Amino acid sequence: MVAERAPRYNPAEIELRWQEVWESQPELYAAEPPDCGKQKYYVLEMLPYPSGQLHMGHVRNYAIGDALARHMWMRGYNVLHPMGWDAFGLPAENAALKNNTPPRDWTLANIAAMRRQMGRLGLSYDWQREITTCLPEYYRWNQWFFLKMYERGLAYRKNSKVNWCPQCATVLANEQVVNGCCWRHEETVVEQRELEQWFLRTTNYSEELLRGLDKLEGWPEKVRTMQRNWIGRSEGALVDFTVVNEEKDERGPRSAPVKLNLTEKFLETDPEAAKITVFTTRIDTIFGATSLQLAAEHPLVLQFAAGSEELAKKIKDLHEEQKRAREMGVGNEMDKSGFPTGHFAINPFSKERIPIWVANYVLMDYGTGAVMSVPAHDERDFEFAAKYKLETKIVVLPRQVNDVAGEQREPLLPYTGEDSLLMNSGEFTGMGCQEAQQKMAGFAEEHGFGKPSITYRLKDWGISRQRYWGTPIPIIYCATDGLVPVPEEHLPVLLPEKIDITQEGGSPLARVPEFARVVCPKCGGIARRETDTMDTFVDSSWYFYRYTDPKNSHAPFGTNTVAYWFPIDQYIGGVEHAILHLIYSRFWTKMMRDLGLVKNDEPVERLFTQGMVIRNGAKMSKSKGNVVSPDDMIARYGADATRMYALFAAPPDRDLDWQEDGVAGISRFLGRVYRFATQTMEQAIEGRAKPTPAGLTDIEQRLLRKLHQTIRRLTQEFEGRWHFNTCIAAIMELVNDLTAQEAAIAKGAVRAPVLYAITRNLVLMLQAFAPYLAAELWSKMGEETPLLRAAWPVYDEAMAAEDTIQVPVQVNGKLRALISVPAGTAEAELRAAAMAEVKVQAAIAGKEVVKVIVLPGKLVNLVVLAGSVAAPPPDAV
Ligand SMILES: [Zn+2]
Ligand SMILES: [Zn+2]
C-alpha cells in the first residue's frame, strides 16, 4: 500500500476552478429587491479610473470592502456591493493620440482587462449593476441633471480663467501644465485666458454643506476638518470705502504726493464717487486701517491705470511677476509687494483719508478683491506696512493692560488678540472686540455703507472642459434665440465617435460639423452646439445612486429604490478624495433632494479612508521603480494570499509597506490550513449534525475555547475598528493550536462533532479574507449551498472564557493565600488581585510594601519591611 501523500495547496488550481463557478452564477452576489424583507447594507468602494491595470492600492481598497460585504451577507443582510468605471477623462485622449486608438476603444479594452483582474481576485461584485460613465445610457443623465439645474439657475455661464497654450491653440488641463509650460511644448509658457464657461452653484449650499459635517459622525474627523477648511466660512462685515474724487478735492493736483495726516477729516463724502467694498472679519479694528489694498485686476485699478502710463506699467510688471511665480510653482509663497495708486479713499468710520494700493497678494477671485490694511492688528498687514513704511495705528488693547496698570501700555505688534478693548475708535472706544464687531457692522448697515456678512472660501464649481472625452453639455447657441437648452426628449446628446484628436486648435468637438452644427429646436434655423464637455467629477458625483437602478431608461433611478438603499452604509476609498469628490457628491445629493428625487440629505453614512500601499518607504510609482503588480503576486502566491496579506500587513487605516516575504508567509499559512483541514476532513465529517458530546476532554475544551475567542475577536473587529490584521493573527493562533494537536487528533483525541464544529467555523471565518480556499474546504465538507449563504458563526461567551487558575500569594516568601483568577491574567491585574485579598491585606497591615514580584500564572510575592521579621527560606512554603 502506498503511503498517502500530504495534499498540497495549489492556489492557482483551486482559484481558477472557483472563479469559473462564481462567474457562471451572477445571482450569487446579486442584491435582492427592496421588498425582500431583509435589512439592507450598501457597501461601496470608490470606482476606479480604467487605466487598464489594477495597482496594489486598488487591491487593498477592494479587499477591505469585500471582507466587509461577505461578513454582512453572512450576518443576514441584503447586501449591495457594486462596481463600475469612472471612464471619461484626459488619459484616454492622450492614449488615443499616442497609440492612434479611439478613446472609446481604449477605455473599453481597459475596462475588460480590469474586470478580468477583479474576477481573478474573487471580489464579490454584483456585475449586473456595473456602470460605465462614458456610455450614453449613463451620461445622458448627467445631461438631464444639467438641464434641471439650468432651469433652476443652478447652472450658469460666466467668464473664467483657463490655461492656454498658444502653440496648441487650445485649453490645457491643470495636469497638462508642467512647470508653467505646455506638456507638449516644453518651451512654451502657458497663458491665462478668459473664457466663458459653465458653473454649478455649489455655493448655494455652502452653509448646509458645512453644517451637515457635524452630523457625519461616521466620517473620519480629518476628512471633516479638510471639508470645513475647504468651505472656509468666515463671519465678518462688508464695508464700503468711498474713493476721493481728486477733481473735486481742494487738496491739490491728483498725482502730487500727499503726506497722510490721519487727523484730517472728510466729513462729506461724495455720493457719486466710486466705492471700494472690502470684506473684513475684524471690523472692530477699522479705525486702525491705514490703507486699502486692491487686486491688480480690480476694476477700479484698471480705471486708474487707464489714466496713468506709470501705473499701467507697474500693473503689467506685477502681472509678469505673478506669472513667473506661477511658472516656478511658488504662486503662494511670493514675496508680498505692491505700490500706491496715488488715489485715496475715505474710511467711513474714522472719515480719514487713506491711500489706495495695489498688492500682489490680493486676488480678485477671492472675496471682493480688496482688503483694508490694519498693520497694528494683522500679521500680513504688519509685514507689508513695515516693508513700505506705512502708518501703524493701534486701536485695540489687551484688557489686562488696561485693567491692571490703569495706564495704556502698547502691546507687542501686531497685536491680534480679540479678548481686548477698543481705543482711538470714536464712539466705540472702550467696547470689547466681539461687541464692537456686532455694533460696528450694525452701524455700517444703518448708515448705508456696509452690513454684516458671511463669506465662504468654497467657490462655484466650474464644470466646462474644452476636451473631447467627456459628457457633452446639452446647450445650443442660436443667433435668433440665444442660449437654448437641448429639449429633454432629445437626450442624450451623443458624443461623436469618429473624431480626429490632435489636442491642437481648440476643442476637437468644434471641428466635427455633424456635432457642432445643429438645428435650433426653437426656430429651426442653423445653430451651434456647446462644444465644451463636463468635468469628470460630475460622473462620480452621483454614480452610486445609479447602481441601485442601473437599467432605468426613464429616469436616473427610481426614487423608491434609492430610498431603500440610501444612504450608503459604508463607503471606502482613499483620503485623496476627501475634498472634491466628496464635496461634489454631497452637493449633488442636496440638489437632487431639492428636485424631489431623493429623501436623504447626505449620500454616505460612514466613510472609511484606507492608508496607502508603500514599498521601501515610498508610494509605489513607476518613476521610483518600486511598483508591485497584483498579477505577479497572484501568479506566485494566489489571489487569497495577496488579498489576505493586504489586510494582514497593517491596520487598514495605516500605510502598508509591501513585503513580498509577507505574502509568501501568508501563502504558507493558507497551505497549512489546507493541509490540516484536508487531512482531518473525513474524521470531521463524521461529526456533522451530531451534538457536542458531554464531558469535554481537556484538549477539546482548549481548542473550543480558542475557537470561540477567535469568533469573538473577528465579530468585534467587524463591528468596530476593522483591525483585520489582528483578526487574521487570531485565525493563525487558532490554526497553530490545531496543528500542534495534529498527532493527538489523528489518534482520535478530539471527537468528531468537536472537530467538525472547529473546521466549519474556521472555514466560515476564512471566507471573509480568503474566499477561494474557504469555498474549496466548504465543498470538501460536503456543503452544497454557497458559503456566503451560511450564517456568520456566533461565539459563546462561556466557551470563550478562560479557565480560572489558582495563584499562590506570598508575603516575604511565606504563603498567605491562594487567589482565583482567569488564566492569562496580566501582571498588573494579578498584582491588584493579590493586594486586594483579605488574608494578604491582614499580613501586610501596617507594613511597608517595598517590592512586588509577579510571575504571571504562577506566583505573587510581596516583600515588606516589617521590623524584625526575617524572611523564611523559600522551601518553608
Ligand atoms: Zn502646447
Ligand atoms: Zn433659434
PDB file of C-alpha atoms in Angstrom, residues 341-481:
ATOM      1  CA  THR A 341      -2.042 104.148  -6.998  1.00  0.00           C
ATOM      2  CA  GLY A 342      -1.820 107.810  -5.992  1.00  0.00           C
ATOM      3  CA  HIS A 343      -5.531 107.728  -5.201  1.00  0.00           C
ATOM      4  CA  PHE A 344      -7.277 107.865  -1.868  1.00  0.00           C
ATOM      5  CA  ALA A 345     -10.413 106.659  -0.191  1.00  0.00           C
ATOM      6  CA  ILE A 346     -12.325 107.684   2.890  1.00  0.00           C
ATOM      7  CA  ASN A 347     -12.579 105.366   5.862  1.00  0.00           C
ATOM      8  CA  PRO A 348     -16.332 105.547   6.560  1.00  0.00           C
ATOM      9  CA  PHE A 349     -15.837 105.168  10.304  1.00  0.00           C
ATOM     10  CA  SER A 350     -12.945 107.496  11.019  1.00  0.00           C
ATOM     11  CA  LYS A 351     -13.625 109.706   7.964  1.00  0.00           C
ATOM     12  CA  GLU A 352      -9.888 109.660   7.429  1.00  0.00           C
ATOM     13  CA  ARG A 353      -8.346 109.753   4.023  1.00  0.00           C
ATOM     14  CA  ILE A 354      -6.183 106.685   3.335  1.00  0.00           C
ATOM     15  CA  PRO A 355      -4.123 105.697   0.280  1.00  0.00           C
ATOM     16  CA  ILE A 356      -5.235 103.055  -2.206  1.00  0.00           C
ATOM     17  CA  TRP A 357      -2.560 100.489  -3.044  1.00  0.00           C
ATOM     18  CA  VAL A 358      -2.249  97.566  -5.396  1.00  0.00           C
ATOM     19  CA  ALA A 359      -0.885  94.431  -3.695  1.00  0.00           C
ATOM     20  CA  ASN A 360       0.197  91.181  -5.262  1.00  0.00           C
ATOM     21  CA  TYR A 361      -1.313  89.021  -2.506  1.00  0.00           C
ATOM     22  CA  VAL A 362      -4.867  90.268  -3.016  1.00  0.00           C
ATOM     23  CA  LEU A 363      -6.743  88.119  -5.505  1.00  0.00           C
ATOM     24  CA  MET A 364      -9.759  89.241  -7.468  1.00  0.00           C
ATOM     25  CA  ASP A 365     -11.454  85.861  -7.317  1.00  0.00           C
ATOM     26  CA  TYR A 366     -11.344  85.727  -3.549  1.00  0.00           C
ATOM     27  CA  GLY A 367     -13.673  87.937  -1.532  1.00  0.00           C
ATOM     28  CA  THR A 368     -14.175  91.374  -3.083  1.00  0.00           C
ATOM     29  CA  GLY A 369     -10.672  91.758  -4.487  1.00  0.00           C
ATOM     30  CA  ALA A 370      -9.966  94.475  -1.916  1.00  0.00           C
ATOM     31  CA  VAL A 371      -8.896  94.447   1.713  1.00  0.00           C
ATOM     32  CA  MET A 372      -8.407  97.100   4.337  1.00  0.00           C
ATOM     33  CA  SER A 373      -4.931  97.079   5.800  1.00  0.00           C
ATOM     34  CA  VAL A 374      -4.660  97.312   9.584  1.00  0.00           C
ATOM     35  CA  PRO A 375      -0.950  96.926  10.301  1.00  0.00           C
ATOM     36  CA  ALA A 376      -1.225  97.096  14.091  1.00  0.00           C
ATOM     37  CA  HIS A 377      -3.608  94.144  14.274  1.00  0.00           C
ATOM     38  CA  ASP A 378      -2.909  91.782  11.382  1.00  0.00           C
ATOM     39  CA  GLU A 379       0.238  89.750  10.677  1.00  0.00           C
ATOM     40  CA  ARG A 380       0.233  90.163   6.930  1.00  0.00           C
ATOM     41  CA  ASP A 381      -0.662  93.862   7.027  1.00  0.00           C
ATOM     42  CA  PHE A 382       2.036  94.450   9.608  1.00  0.00           C
ATOM     43  CA  GLU A 383       4.664  92.814   7.415  1.00  0.00           C
ATOM     44  CA  PHE A 384       3.518  94.773   4.376  1.00  0.00           C
ATOM     45  CA  ALA A 385       3.389  98.096   6.250  1.00  0.00           C
ATOM     46  CA  ALA A 386       6.854  97.538   7.688  1.00  0.00           C
ATOM     47  CA  LYS A 387       8.247  96.954   4.191  1.00  0.00           C
ATOM     48  CA  TYR A 388       6.685 100.138   2.779  1.00  0.00           C
ATOM     49  CA  LYS A 389       6.784 102.256   5.928  1.00  0.00           C
ATOM     50  CA  LEU A 390       3.024 102.632   6.079  1.00  0.00           C
ATOM     51  CA  GLU A 391       1.462 104.136   9.152  1.00  0.00           C
ATOM     52  CA  THR A 392       0.571 101.844  12.050  1.00  0.00           C
ATOM     53  CA  LYS A 393      -2.207 102.863  14.375  1.00  0.00           C
ATOM     54  CA  ILE A 394      -3.119 100.933  17.496  1.00  0.00           C
ATOM     55  CA  VAL A 395      -6.867 100.725  18.121  1.00  0.00           C
ATOM     56  CA  VAL A 396      -7.159  97.577  20.226  1.00  0.00           C
ATOM     57  CA  LEU A 397      -5.502  96.894  23.570  1.00  0.00           C
ATOM     58  CA  PRO A 398      -5.423  93.760  25.682  1.00  0.00           C
ATOM     59  CA  ARG A 399      -7.863  94.034  28.597  1.00  0.00           C
ATOM     60  CA  GLN A 400      -5.134  93.112  31.048  1.00  0.00           C
ATOM     61  CA  VAL A 401      -3.010  96.102  30.158  1.00  0.00           C
ATOM     62  CA  ASN A 402      -5.906  98.468  30.682  1.00  0.00           C
ATOM     63  CA  ASP A 403      -7.211  96.924  33.847  1.00  0.00           C
ATOM     64  CA  VAL A 404      -4.165  96.139  35.904  1.00  0.00           C
ATOM     65  CA  ALA A 405      -1.848  99.011  35.222  1.00  0.00           C
ATOM     66  CA  GLY A 406      -4.562 101.546  34.752  1.00  0.00           C
ATOM     67  CA  GLU A 407      -2.439 103.030  32.012  1.00  0.00           C
ATOM     68  CA  GLN A 408      -2.241 102.156  28.355  1.00  0.00           C
ATOM     69  CA  ARG A 409       0.939 100.305  27.626  1.00  0.00           C
ATOM     70  CA  GLU A 410       1.368  99.409  23.990  1.00  0.00           C
ATOM     71  CA  PRO A 411       1.200  95.695  23.177  1.00  0.00           C
ATOM     72  CA  LEU A 412       3.768  93.967  21.026  1.00  0.00           C
ATOM     73  CA  LEU A 413       2.714  94.448  17.391  1.00  0.00           C
ATOM     74  CA  PRO A 414       0.989  93.091  15.527  1.00  0.00           C
ATOM     75  CA  TYR A 415      -1.487  92.502  18.301  1.00  0.00           C
ATOM     76  CA  THR A 416      -4.261  90.212  17.052  1.00  0.00           C
ATOM     77  CA  GLY A 417      -5.937  89.152  20.299  1.00  0.00           C
ATOM     78  CA  GLU A 418      -9.704  89.520  20.424  1.00  0.00           C
ATOM     79  CA  ASP A 419     -10.153  89.419  24.177  1.00  0.00           C
ATOM     80  CA  SER A 420      -9.463  93.105  24.073  1.00  0.00           C
ATOM     81  CA  LEU A 421     -10.879  96.592  24.269  1.00  0.00           C
ATOM     82  CA  LEU A 422     -11.102  99.249  21.587  1.00  0.00           C
ATOM     83  CA  MET A 423      -9.274 102.569  21.820  1.00  0.00           C
ATOM     84  CA  ASN A 424      -8.951 105.502  19.439  1.00  0.00           C
ATOM     85  CA  SER A 425     -12.189 104.318  17.885  1.00  0.00           C
ATOM     86  CA  GLY A 426     -14.615 107.185  18.313  1.00  0.00           C
ATOM     87  CA  GLU A 427     -17.864 106.228  19.984  1.00  0.00           C
ATOM     88  CA  PHE A 428     -16.807 102.562  20.014  1.00  0.00           C
ATOM     89  CA  THR A 429     -13.800 103.201  22.252  1.00  0.00           C
ATOM     90  CA  GLY A 430     -13.897 101.062  25.386  1.00  0.00           C
ATOM     91  CA  MET A 431     -16.047  98.308  23.869  1.00  0.00           C
ATOM     92  CA  GLY A 432     -14.883  94.692  23.837  1.00  0.00           C
ATOM     93  CA  CYS A 433     -13.882  93.431  20.392  1.00  0.00           C
ATOM     94  CA  GLN A 434     -16.761  90.999  19.999  1.00  0.00           C
ATOM     95  CA  GLU A 435     -19.346  93.557  20.981  1.00  0.00           C
ATOM     96  CA  ALA A 436     -17.743  96.141  18.724  1.00  0.00           C
ATOM     97  CA  GLN A 437     -17.815  93.722  15.773  1.00  0.00           C
ATOM     98  CA  GLN A 438     -21.594  93.450  16.085  1.00  0.00           C
ATOM     99  CA  LYS A 439     -22.258  97.107  16.847  1.00  0.00           C
ATOM    100  CA  MET A 440     -19.999  98.417  14.104  1.00  0.00           C
ATOM    101  CA  ALA A 441     -21.406  96.100  11.425  1.00  0.00           C
ATOM    102  CA  GLY A 442     -24.867  97.249  12.527  1.00  0.00           C
ATOM    103  CA  PHE A 443     -23.755 100.872  12.421  1.00  0.00           C
ATOM    104  CA  ALA A 444     -22.440 100.426   8.871  1.00  0.00           C
ATOM    105  CA  GLU A 445     -25.735  98.888   7.797  1.00  0.00           C
ATOM    106  CA  GLU A 446     -27.753 101.669   9.427  1.00  0.00           C
ATOM    107  CA  HIS A 447     -25.716 104.299   7.652  1.00  0.00           C
ATOM    108  CA  GLY A 448     -25.786 102.545   4.308  1.00  0.00           C
ATOM    109  CA  PHE A 449     -22.085 101.833   3.879  1.00  0.00           C
ATOM    110  CA  GLY A 450     -21.894  98.203   4.853  1.00  0.00           C
ATOM    111  CA  LYS A 451     -23.503  95.214   6.531  1.00  0.00           C
ATOM    112  CA  PRO A 452     -22.721  92.060   8.464  1.00  0.00           C
ATOM    113  CA  SER A 453     -21.696  89.324   6.060  1.00  0.00           C
ATOM    114  CA  ILE A 454     -20.548  85.753   5.920  1.00  0.00           C
ATOM    115  CA  THR A 455     -18.136  84.637   3.251  1.00  0.00           C
ATOM    116  CA  TYR A 456     -17.045  81.177   2.191  1.00  0.00           C
ATOM    117  CA  ARG A 457     -13.898  80.014   0.599  1.00  0.00           C
ATOM    118  CA  LEU A 458     -15.938  77.471  -1.368  1.00  0.00           C
ATOM    119  CA  LYS A 459     -16.498  78.587  -4.934  1.00  0.00           C
ATOM    120  CA  ASP A 460     -18.968  77.606  -7.581  1.00  0.00           C
ATOM    121  CA  TRP A 461     -17.911  74.523  -9.448  1.00  0.00           C
ATOM    122  CA  GLY A 462     -16.501  75.187 -12.918  1.00  0.00           C
ATOM    123  CA  ILE A 463     -17.534  72.163 -14.966  1.00  0.00           C
ATOM    124  CA  SER A 464     -16.561  73.218 -18.521  1.00  0.00           C
ATOM    125  CA  ARG A 465     -13.724  71.305 -20.086  1.00  0.00           C
ATOM    126  CA  GLN A 466     -12.543  72.143 -23.586  1.00  0.00           C
ATOM    127  CA  ARG A 467     -11.955  68.450 -24.210  1.00  0.00           C
ATOM    128  CA  TYR A 468     -13.413  65.645 -26.213  1.00  0.00           C
ATOM    129  CA  TRP A 469     -13.704  62.674 -23.868  1.00  0.00           C
ATOM    130  CA  GLY A 470     -16.468  63.831 -21.548  1.00  0.00           C
ATOM    131  CA  THR A 471     -20.218  64.403 -21.356  1.00  0.00           C
ATOM    132  CA  PRO A 472     -21.382  66.957 -23.934  1.00  0.00           C
ATOM    133  CA  ILE A 473     -23.096  69.921 -22.284  1.00  0.00           C
ATOM    134  CA  PRO A 474     -26.674  69.987 -23.656  1.00  0.00           C
ATOM    135  CA  ILE A 475     -26.843  73.610 -24.765  1.00  0.00           C
ATOM    136  CA  ILE A 476     -27.368  75.147 -28.221  1.00  0.00           C
ATOM    137  CA  TYR A 477     -26.429  78.678 -29.249  1.00  0.00           C
ATOM    138  CA  CYS A 478     -28.789  80.241 -31.778  1.00  0.00           C
ATOM    139  CA  ALA A 479     -28.294  83.608 -33.454  1.00  0.00           C
ATOM    140  CA  THR A 480     -32.000  84.323 -33.052  1.00  0.00           C
ATOM    141  CA  ASP A 481     -32.885  82.695 -29.735  1.00  0.00           C
TER     142      ASP A 481
END
